Short mmCIF file of C-alpha atoms in Angstrom, two decimals:
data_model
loop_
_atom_site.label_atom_id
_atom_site.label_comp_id
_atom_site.label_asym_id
_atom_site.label_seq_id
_atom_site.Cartn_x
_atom_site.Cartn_y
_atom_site.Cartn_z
CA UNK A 14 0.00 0.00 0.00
CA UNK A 15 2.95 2.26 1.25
CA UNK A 16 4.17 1.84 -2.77
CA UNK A 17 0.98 3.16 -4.34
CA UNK A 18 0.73 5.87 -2.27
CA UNK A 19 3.84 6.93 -3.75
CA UNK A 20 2.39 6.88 -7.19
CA UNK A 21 -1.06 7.97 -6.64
CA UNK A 22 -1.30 8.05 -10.65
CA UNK A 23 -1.64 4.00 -10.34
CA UNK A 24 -5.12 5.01 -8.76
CA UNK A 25 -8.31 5.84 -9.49
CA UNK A 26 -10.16 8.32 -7.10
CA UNK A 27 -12.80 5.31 -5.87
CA UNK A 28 -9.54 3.15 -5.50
CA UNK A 29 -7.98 5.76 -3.23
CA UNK A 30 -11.82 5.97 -1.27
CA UNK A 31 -11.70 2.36 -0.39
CA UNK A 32 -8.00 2.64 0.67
CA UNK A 33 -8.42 5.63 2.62
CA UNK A 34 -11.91 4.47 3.80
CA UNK A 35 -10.00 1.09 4.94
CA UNK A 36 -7.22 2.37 6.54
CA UNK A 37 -9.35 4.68 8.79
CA UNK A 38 -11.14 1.83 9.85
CA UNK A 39 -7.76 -0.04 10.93
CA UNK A 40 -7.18 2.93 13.17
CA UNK A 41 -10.59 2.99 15.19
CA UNK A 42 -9.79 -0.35 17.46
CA UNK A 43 -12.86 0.48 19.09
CA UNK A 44 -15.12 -0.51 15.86
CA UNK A 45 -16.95 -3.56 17.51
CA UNK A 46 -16.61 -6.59 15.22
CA UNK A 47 -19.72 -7.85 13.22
CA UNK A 48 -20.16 -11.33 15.53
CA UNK A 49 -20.14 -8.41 18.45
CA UNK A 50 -22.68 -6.44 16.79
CA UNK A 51 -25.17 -9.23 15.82
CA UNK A 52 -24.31 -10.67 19.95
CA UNK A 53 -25.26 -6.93 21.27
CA UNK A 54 -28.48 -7.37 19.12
CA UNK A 55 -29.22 -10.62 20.49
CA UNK A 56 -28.59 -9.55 24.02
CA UNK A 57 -30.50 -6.26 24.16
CA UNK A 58 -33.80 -6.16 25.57
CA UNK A 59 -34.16 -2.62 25.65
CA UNK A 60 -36.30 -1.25 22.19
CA UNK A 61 -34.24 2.37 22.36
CA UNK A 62 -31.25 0.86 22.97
CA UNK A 63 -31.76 -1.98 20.72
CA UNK A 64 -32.70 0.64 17.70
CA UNK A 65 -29.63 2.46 18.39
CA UNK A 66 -26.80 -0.47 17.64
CA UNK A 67 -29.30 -1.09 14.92
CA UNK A 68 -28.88 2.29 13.59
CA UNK A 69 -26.03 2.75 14.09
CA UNK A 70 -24.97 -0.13 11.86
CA UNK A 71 -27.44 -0.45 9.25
CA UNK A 72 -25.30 1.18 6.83
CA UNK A 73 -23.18 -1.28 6.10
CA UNK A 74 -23.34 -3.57 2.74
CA UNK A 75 -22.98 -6.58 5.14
CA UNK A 76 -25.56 -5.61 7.60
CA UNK A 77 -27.79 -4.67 5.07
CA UNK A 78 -27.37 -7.92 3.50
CA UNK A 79 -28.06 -10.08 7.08
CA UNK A 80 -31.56 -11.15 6.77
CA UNK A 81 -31.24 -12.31 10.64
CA UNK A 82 -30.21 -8.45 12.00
CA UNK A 83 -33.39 -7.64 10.72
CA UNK A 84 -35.47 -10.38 11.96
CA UNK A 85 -33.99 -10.29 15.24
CA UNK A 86 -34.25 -6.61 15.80
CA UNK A 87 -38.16 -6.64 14.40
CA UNK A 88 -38.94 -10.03 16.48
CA UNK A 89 -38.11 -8.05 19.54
CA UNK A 90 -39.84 -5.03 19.11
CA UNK A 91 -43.34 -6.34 17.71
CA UNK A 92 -43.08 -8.60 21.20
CA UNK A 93 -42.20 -5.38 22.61
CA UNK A 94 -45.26 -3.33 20.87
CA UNK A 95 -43.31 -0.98 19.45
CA UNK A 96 -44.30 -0.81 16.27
CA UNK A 97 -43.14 3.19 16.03
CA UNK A 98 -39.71 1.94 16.30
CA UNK A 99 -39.95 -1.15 13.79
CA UNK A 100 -41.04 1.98 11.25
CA UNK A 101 -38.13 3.37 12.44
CA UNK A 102 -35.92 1.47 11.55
CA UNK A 103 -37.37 0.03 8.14
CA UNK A 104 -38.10 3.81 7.09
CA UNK A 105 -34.63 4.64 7.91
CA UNK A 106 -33.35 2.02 5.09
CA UNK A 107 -34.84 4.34 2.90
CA UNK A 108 -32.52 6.95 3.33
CA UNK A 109 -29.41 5.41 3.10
CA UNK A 110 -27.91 4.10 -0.53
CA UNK A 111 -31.09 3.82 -2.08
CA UNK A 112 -29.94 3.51 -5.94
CA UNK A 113 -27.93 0.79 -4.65
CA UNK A 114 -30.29 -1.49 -2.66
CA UNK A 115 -32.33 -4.46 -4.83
CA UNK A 116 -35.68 -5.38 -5.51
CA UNK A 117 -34.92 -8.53 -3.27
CA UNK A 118 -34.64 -5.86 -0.36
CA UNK A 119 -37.78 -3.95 -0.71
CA UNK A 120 -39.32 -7.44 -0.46
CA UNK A 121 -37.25 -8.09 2.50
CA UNK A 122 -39.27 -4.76 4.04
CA UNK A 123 -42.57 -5.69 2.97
CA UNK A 124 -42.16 -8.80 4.54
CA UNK A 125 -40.76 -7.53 7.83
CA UNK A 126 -43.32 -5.24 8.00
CA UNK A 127 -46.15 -7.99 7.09
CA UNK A 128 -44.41 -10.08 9.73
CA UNK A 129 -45.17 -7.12 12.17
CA UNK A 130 -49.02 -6.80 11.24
CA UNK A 131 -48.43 -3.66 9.61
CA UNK A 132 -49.89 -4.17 6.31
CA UNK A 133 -50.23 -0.50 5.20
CA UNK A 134 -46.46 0.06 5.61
CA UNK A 135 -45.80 -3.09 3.51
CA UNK A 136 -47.93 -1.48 0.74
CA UNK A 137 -46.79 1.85 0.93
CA UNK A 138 -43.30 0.10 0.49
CA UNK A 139 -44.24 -1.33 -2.92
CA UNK A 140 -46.04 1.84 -3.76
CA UNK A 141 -43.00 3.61 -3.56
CA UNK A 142 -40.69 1.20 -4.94
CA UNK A 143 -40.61 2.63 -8.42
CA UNK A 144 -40.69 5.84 -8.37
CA UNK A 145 -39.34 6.86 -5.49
CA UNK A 146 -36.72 3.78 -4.21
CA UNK A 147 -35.09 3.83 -7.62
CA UNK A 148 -36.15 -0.08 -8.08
CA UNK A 149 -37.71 -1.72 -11.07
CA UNK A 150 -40.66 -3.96 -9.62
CA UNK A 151 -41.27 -7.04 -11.52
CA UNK A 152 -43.64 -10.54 -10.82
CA UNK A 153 -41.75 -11.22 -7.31
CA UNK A 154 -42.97 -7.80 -5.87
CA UNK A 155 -46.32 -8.04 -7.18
CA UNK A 156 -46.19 -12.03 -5.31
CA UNK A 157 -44.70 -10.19 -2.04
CA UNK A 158 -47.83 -7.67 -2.02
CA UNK A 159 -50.65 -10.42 -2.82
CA UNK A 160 -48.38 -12.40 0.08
CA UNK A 161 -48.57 -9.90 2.73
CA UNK A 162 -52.51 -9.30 2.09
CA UNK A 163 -52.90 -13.40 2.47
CA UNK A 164 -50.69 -13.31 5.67
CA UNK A 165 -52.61 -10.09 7.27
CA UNK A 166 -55.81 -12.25 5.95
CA UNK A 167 -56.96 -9.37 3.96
CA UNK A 168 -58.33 -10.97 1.43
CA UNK A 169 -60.11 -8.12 0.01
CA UNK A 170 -57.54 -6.53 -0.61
CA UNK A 171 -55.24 -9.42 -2.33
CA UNK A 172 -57.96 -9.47 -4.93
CA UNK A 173 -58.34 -5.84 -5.27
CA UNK A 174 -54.16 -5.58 -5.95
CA UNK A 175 -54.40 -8.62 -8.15
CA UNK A 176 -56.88 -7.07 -10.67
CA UNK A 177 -55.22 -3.55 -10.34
CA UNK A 178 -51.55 -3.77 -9.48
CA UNK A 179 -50.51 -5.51 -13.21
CA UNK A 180 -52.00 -2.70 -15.17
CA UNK A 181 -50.27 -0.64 -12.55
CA UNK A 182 -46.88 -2.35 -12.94
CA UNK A 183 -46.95 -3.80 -16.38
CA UNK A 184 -46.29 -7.54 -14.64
CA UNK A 185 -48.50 -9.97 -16.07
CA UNK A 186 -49.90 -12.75 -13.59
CA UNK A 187 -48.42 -15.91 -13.81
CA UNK A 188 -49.03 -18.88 -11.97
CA UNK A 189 -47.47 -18.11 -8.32
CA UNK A 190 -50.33 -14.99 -8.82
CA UNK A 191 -52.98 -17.41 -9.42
CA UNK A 192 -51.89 -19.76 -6.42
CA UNK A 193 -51.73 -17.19 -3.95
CA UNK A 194 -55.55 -15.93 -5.14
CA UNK A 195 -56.19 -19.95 -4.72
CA UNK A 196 -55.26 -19.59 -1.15
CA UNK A 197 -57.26 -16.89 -0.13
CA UNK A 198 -60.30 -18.17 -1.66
CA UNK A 199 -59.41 -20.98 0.48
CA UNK A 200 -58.71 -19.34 3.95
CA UNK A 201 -62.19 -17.63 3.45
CA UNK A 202 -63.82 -21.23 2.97
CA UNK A 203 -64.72 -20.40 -0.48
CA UNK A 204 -62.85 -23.35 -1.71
CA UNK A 205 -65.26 -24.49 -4.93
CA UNK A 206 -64.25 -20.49 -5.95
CA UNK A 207 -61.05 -21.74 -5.64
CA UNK A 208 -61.78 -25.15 -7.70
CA UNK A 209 -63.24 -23.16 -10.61
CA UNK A 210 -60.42 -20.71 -10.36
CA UNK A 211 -58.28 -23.68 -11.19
CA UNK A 212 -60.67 -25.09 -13.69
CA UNK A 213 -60.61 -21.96 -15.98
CA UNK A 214 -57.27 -21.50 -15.96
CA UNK A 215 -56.93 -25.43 -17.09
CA UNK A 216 -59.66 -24.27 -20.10
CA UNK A 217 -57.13 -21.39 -21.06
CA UNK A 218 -54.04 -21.25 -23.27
CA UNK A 219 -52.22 -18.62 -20.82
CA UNK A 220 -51.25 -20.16 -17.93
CA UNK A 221 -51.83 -23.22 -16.53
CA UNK A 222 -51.83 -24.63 -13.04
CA UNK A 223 -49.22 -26.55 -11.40
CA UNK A 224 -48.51 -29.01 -9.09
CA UNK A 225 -48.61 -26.21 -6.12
CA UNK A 226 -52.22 -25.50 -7.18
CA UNK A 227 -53.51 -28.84 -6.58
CA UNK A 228 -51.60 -29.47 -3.41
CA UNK A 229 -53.51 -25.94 -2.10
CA UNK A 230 -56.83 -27.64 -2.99
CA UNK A 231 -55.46 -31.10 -1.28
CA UNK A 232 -55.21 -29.20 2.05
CA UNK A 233 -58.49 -27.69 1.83
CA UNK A 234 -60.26 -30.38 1.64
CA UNK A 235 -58.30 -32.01 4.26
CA UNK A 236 -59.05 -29.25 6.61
CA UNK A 237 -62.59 -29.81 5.65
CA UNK A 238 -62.59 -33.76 6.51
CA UNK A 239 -64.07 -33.70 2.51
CA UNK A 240 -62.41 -37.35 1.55
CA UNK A 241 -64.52 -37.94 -1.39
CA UNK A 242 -63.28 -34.31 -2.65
CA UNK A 243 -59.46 -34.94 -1.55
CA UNK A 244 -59.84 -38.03 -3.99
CA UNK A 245 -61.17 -36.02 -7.00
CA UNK A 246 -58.25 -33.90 -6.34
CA UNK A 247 -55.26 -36.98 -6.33
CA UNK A 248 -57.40 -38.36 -9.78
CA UNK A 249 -56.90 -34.96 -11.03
CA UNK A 250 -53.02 -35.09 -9.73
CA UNK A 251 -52.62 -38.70 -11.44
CA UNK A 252 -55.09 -37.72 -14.97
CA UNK A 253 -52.97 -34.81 -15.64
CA UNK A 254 -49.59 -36.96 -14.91
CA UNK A 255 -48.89 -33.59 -12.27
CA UNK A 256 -45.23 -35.03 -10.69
CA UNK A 257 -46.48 -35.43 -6.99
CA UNK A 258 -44.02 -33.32 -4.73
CA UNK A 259 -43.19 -33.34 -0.73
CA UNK A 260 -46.13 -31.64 -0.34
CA UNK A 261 -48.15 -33.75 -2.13
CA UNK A 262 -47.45 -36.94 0.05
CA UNK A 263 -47.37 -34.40 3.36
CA UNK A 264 -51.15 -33.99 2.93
CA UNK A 265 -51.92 -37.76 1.72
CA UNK A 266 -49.83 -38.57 5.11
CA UNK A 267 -52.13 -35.71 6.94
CA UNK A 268 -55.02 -37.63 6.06
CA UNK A 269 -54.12 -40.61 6.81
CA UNK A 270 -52.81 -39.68 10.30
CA UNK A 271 -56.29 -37.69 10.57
CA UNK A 272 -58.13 -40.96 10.14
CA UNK A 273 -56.24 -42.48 12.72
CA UNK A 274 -54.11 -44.73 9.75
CA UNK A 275 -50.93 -44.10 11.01
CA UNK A 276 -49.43 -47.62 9.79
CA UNK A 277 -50.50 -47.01 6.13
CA UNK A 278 -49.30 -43.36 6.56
CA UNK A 279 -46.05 -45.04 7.44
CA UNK A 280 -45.80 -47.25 4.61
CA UNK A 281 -46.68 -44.09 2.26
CA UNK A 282 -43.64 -41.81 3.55
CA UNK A 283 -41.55 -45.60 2.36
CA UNK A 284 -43.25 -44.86 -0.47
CA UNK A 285 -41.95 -41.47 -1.30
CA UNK A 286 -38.59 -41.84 0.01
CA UNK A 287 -38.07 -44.72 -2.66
CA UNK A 288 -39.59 -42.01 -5.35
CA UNK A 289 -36.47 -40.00 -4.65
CA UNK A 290 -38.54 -37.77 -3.37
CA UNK A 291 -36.86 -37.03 0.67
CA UNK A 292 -39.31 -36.70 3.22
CA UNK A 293 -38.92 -33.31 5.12
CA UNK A 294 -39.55 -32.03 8.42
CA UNK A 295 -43.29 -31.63 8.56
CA UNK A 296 -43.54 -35.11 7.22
CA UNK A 297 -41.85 -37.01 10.16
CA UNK A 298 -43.94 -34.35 12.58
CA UNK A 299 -47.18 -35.08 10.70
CA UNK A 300 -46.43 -38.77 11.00
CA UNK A 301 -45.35 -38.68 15.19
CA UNK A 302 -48.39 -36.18 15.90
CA UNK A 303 -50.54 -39.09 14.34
CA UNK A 304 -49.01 -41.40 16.46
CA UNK A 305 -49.40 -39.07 19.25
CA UNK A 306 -53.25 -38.41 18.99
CA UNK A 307 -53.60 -42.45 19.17
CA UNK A 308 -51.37 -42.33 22.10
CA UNK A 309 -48.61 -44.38 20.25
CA UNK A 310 -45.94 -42.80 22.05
CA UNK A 311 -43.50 -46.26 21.61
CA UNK A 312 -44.21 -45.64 17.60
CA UNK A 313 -43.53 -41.51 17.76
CA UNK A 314 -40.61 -42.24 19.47
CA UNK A 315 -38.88 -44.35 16.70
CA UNK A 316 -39.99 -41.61 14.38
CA UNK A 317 -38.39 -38.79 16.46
CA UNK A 318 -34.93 -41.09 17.01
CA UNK A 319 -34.79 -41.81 13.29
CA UNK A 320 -34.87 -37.63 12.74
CA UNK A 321 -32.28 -37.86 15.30
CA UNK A 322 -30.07 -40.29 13.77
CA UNK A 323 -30.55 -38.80 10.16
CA UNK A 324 -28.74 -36.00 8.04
CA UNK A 325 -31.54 -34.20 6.32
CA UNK A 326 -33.43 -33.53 9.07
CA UNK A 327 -33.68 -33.16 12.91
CA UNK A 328 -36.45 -32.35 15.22
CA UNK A 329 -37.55 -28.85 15.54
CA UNK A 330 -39.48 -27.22 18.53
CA UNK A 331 -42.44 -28.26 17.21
CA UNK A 332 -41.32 -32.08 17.35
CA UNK A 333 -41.01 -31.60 21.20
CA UNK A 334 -44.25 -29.67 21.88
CA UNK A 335 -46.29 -32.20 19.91
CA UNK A 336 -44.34 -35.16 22.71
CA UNK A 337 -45.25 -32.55 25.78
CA UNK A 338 -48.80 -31.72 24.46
CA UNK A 339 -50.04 -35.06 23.74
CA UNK A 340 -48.65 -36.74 26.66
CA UNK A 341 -50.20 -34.09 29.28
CA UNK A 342 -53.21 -34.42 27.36
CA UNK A 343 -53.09 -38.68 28.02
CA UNK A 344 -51.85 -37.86 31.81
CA UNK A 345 -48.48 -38.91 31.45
CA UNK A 346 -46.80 -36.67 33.18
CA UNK A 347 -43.36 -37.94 34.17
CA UNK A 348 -42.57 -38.27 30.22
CA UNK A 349 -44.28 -35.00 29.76
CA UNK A 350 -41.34 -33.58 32.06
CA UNK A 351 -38.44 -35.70 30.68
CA UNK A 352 -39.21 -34.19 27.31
CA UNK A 353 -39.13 -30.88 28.61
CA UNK A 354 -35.85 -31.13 30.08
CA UNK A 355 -34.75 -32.13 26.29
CA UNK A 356 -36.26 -29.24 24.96
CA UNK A 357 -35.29 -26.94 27.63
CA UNK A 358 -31.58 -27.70 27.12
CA UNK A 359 -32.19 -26.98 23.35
CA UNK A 360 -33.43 -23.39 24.46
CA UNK A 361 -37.04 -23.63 23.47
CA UNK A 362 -39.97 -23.47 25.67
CA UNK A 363 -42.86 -25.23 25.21
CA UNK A 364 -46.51 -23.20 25.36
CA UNK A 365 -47.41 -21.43 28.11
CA UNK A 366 -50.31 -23.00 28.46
CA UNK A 367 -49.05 -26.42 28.09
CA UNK A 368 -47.11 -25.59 30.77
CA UNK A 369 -49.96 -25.02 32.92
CA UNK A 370 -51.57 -28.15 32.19
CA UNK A 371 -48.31 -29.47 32.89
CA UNK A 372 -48.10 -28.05 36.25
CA UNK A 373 -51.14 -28.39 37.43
CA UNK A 374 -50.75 -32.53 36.49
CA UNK A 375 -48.21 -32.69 38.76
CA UNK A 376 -49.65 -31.32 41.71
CA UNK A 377 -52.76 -33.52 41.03
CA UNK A 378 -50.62 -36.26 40.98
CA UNK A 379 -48.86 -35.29 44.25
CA UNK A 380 -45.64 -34.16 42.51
CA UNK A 381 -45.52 -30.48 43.44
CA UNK A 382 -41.57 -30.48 43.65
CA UNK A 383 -41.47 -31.59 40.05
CA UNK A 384 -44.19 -28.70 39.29
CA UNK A 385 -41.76 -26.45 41.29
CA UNK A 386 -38.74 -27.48 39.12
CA UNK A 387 -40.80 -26.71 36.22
CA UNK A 388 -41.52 -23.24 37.11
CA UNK A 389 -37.68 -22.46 38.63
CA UNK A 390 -36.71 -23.35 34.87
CA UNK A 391 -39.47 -21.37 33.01
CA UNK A 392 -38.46 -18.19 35.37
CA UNK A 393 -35.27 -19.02 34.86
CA UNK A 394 -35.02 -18.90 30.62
CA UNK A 395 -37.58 -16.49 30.29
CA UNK A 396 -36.74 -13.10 30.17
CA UNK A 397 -38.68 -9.54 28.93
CA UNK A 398 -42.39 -9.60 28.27
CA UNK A 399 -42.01 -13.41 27.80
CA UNK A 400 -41.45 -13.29 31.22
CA UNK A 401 -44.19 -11.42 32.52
CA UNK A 402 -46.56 -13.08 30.79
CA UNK A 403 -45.64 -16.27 32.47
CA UNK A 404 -45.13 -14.21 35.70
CA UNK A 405 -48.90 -13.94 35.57
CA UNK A 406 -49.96 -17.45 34.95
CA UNK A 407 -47.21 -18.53 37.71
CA UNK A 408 -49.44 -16.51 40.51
CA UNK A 409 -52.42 -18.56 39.50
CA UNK A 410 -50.25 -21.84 40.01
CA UNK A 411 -51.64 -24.52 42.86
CA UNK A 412 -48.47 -24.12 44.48
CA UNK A 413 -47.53 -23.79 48.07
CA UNK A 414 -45.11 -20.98 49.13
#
């Protein structure tokens, strides 16, 4: 470096910038380091102090480019209700290298903001993308708005964008459009709107549904306990030689759990997995809550060691609560507790108000020091309003002092 600066005519002005730019940085030790930063944000349960290392930070190409800075810092303050600073933040991205930012960040935005139940910020974002962010919006934008309506369950509004917003934009609807206007026809229980939705498109040359579409229409009528339906559906699927997906098989396995057919649901995720097509996550959960709600606890086990024991996949919070849920619900509370422990020591805490069934099983069983130990570890790992809230349900504990 010492060389070039000695011949400044080997550099261009931006290359001087970034060396200048660099070397400044080398001389402020006190810069925290990026792990430190993201561990500060982690840490901080104050919202003004939290929005200040945020801010403080937010500049940066790599911070802007951390989806989980942004996560954690909204998580926290939408637990915290303080959804003036979340638009505090997010507006402040506005500001800052604008030109520079993509289309894949605006969506970020939306999405944060949709995460926070603050739909008219999320719109407003896309509203001003163009025009005023500097960024070109194409078909994923117009998917993130229709998304964020869905998510907010504002349907009326998802339909009103998707008739308006492609004249607006100049993006024609393609399929993912279609799917998500499947969905909400769905979630509103108008799922034969949704059916003929599907059926015109199939009648037109434009665009034509997919896989996705069908598997929207298998969960509805799952939800709806509508077998005979669910089977027009999977003759549909098999007609149209649709290649069946994870999803597919995830709601055929649903069903079959539903119906209390967990050994044929068994045999069907064999089935898939010599398709080539890897069960995920939700599959082995779908399969041991089935097991579960016929109290087959020896069965869900195998399932849950097998995730265990596997490389694709591992159990997930979920996994556990299903174990803690069903086996308070069946009164066995000793394995209810051991599988607490195990998710405890994995940092996640079951439902509150599993907890308090939990509990209060104990004490009915004459366990009240194993009720106790439960509550020394919930007070224990819980911290901010998380730990408030169980605060309250703690005081209407039968426990003595």
């Amino acid at each position: 470096m010492a060389a070039l600066l000695r011949n400044p005519r080997l550099l261009s002005s931006q290359t001087l910038i970034r060396l200048f730019s660099s070397s400044k940085t080398l001389e402020t030790p006190l810069t925290p380091t990026y792990r430190s930063l993201k561990s500060q944000l982690r840490s901080e349960f104050d919202p003004e102090n939290l929005v200040r290392i945020f801010q403080q930070s937010s500049h940066t190409p790599r911070f802007q480019r951390d989806r989980s800075v942004f996560d954690i810092c909204v998580s926290k303050l939408s637990r915290s209700q303080r959804f003036d600073l979340i638009e505090q933040i997010l507006e402040h991205q506005k500001k800052d290298l604008i030109g520079l930012k993509t289309e894949g960040f605006w969506i970020r935005i939306m999405m944060l903001y949709s995460q926070s139940r603050m739909l008219d910020q999320a719109v407003r974002v896309f509203d001003q993308m163009e025009e005023e962010l500097g960024c070109k919006r194409t078909e994923k934008s117009l998917s993130a708005l229709l998304s964020v309506c869905l998510e907010n369950r504002r349907f009326d509004l998802l339909h009103e964008f998707f008739e308006s917003a492609p004249k607006k934009t100049g993006v024609d609807p393609g399929i993912v459009h279609y799917n998500l206007v499947v969905r909400a026809f769905c979630k509103e229980n108008k799922v034969e709107k949704a059916r003929s939705l599907i059926e015109k498109l199939e009648s037109e040359n434009n665009v034509k549904p997919d896989i996705t579409s069908y598997n929207i229409m298998l969960g509805a009528y799952a939800r709806n306990g509508d077998d005979a339906k669910f089977d027009e559906i999977m003759e549909q699927i098999n007609d149209k030689e649709l290649k069946q997906n994870v999803n597919t098989y995830n709601h055929r396995i649903a069903r079959l759990c539903k119906n209390k057919e967990c050994s044929r649901a068994k045999k069907l995720v064999e089935v898939m997995a010599s398709k080539g097509i890897e069960p995920n996550r939700a599959t082995y959960n779908i399969l041991i809550e089935g097991y579960c709600r016929a109290a087959d606890f020896g069965s869900a086990k195998k399932v849950m060691e097998k995730m265990k024991k596997g490389d694709s996949v591992s159990p997930n919070p979920d996994t556990y609560f299903t174990f803690v849920r069903y086996y308070v619900q069946e009164k066995e509370f000793d394995s209810a507790l051991e599988m607490c422990k195990e998710s405890f020591e994995k940092k996640w805490i079951p439902p509150f108000e599993t907890m308090k069934e939990l509990v209060n099983g104990l004490v009915s069983v004459s366990e009240e020091d194993k009720a106790k130990e439960i509550v020394e570890e919930m007070k224990k790992r819980l911290k901010g309003s998380a730990a408030d809230s169980w605060a309250k349900i703690e005081g209407d504990l039968p426990l003595s002092q």
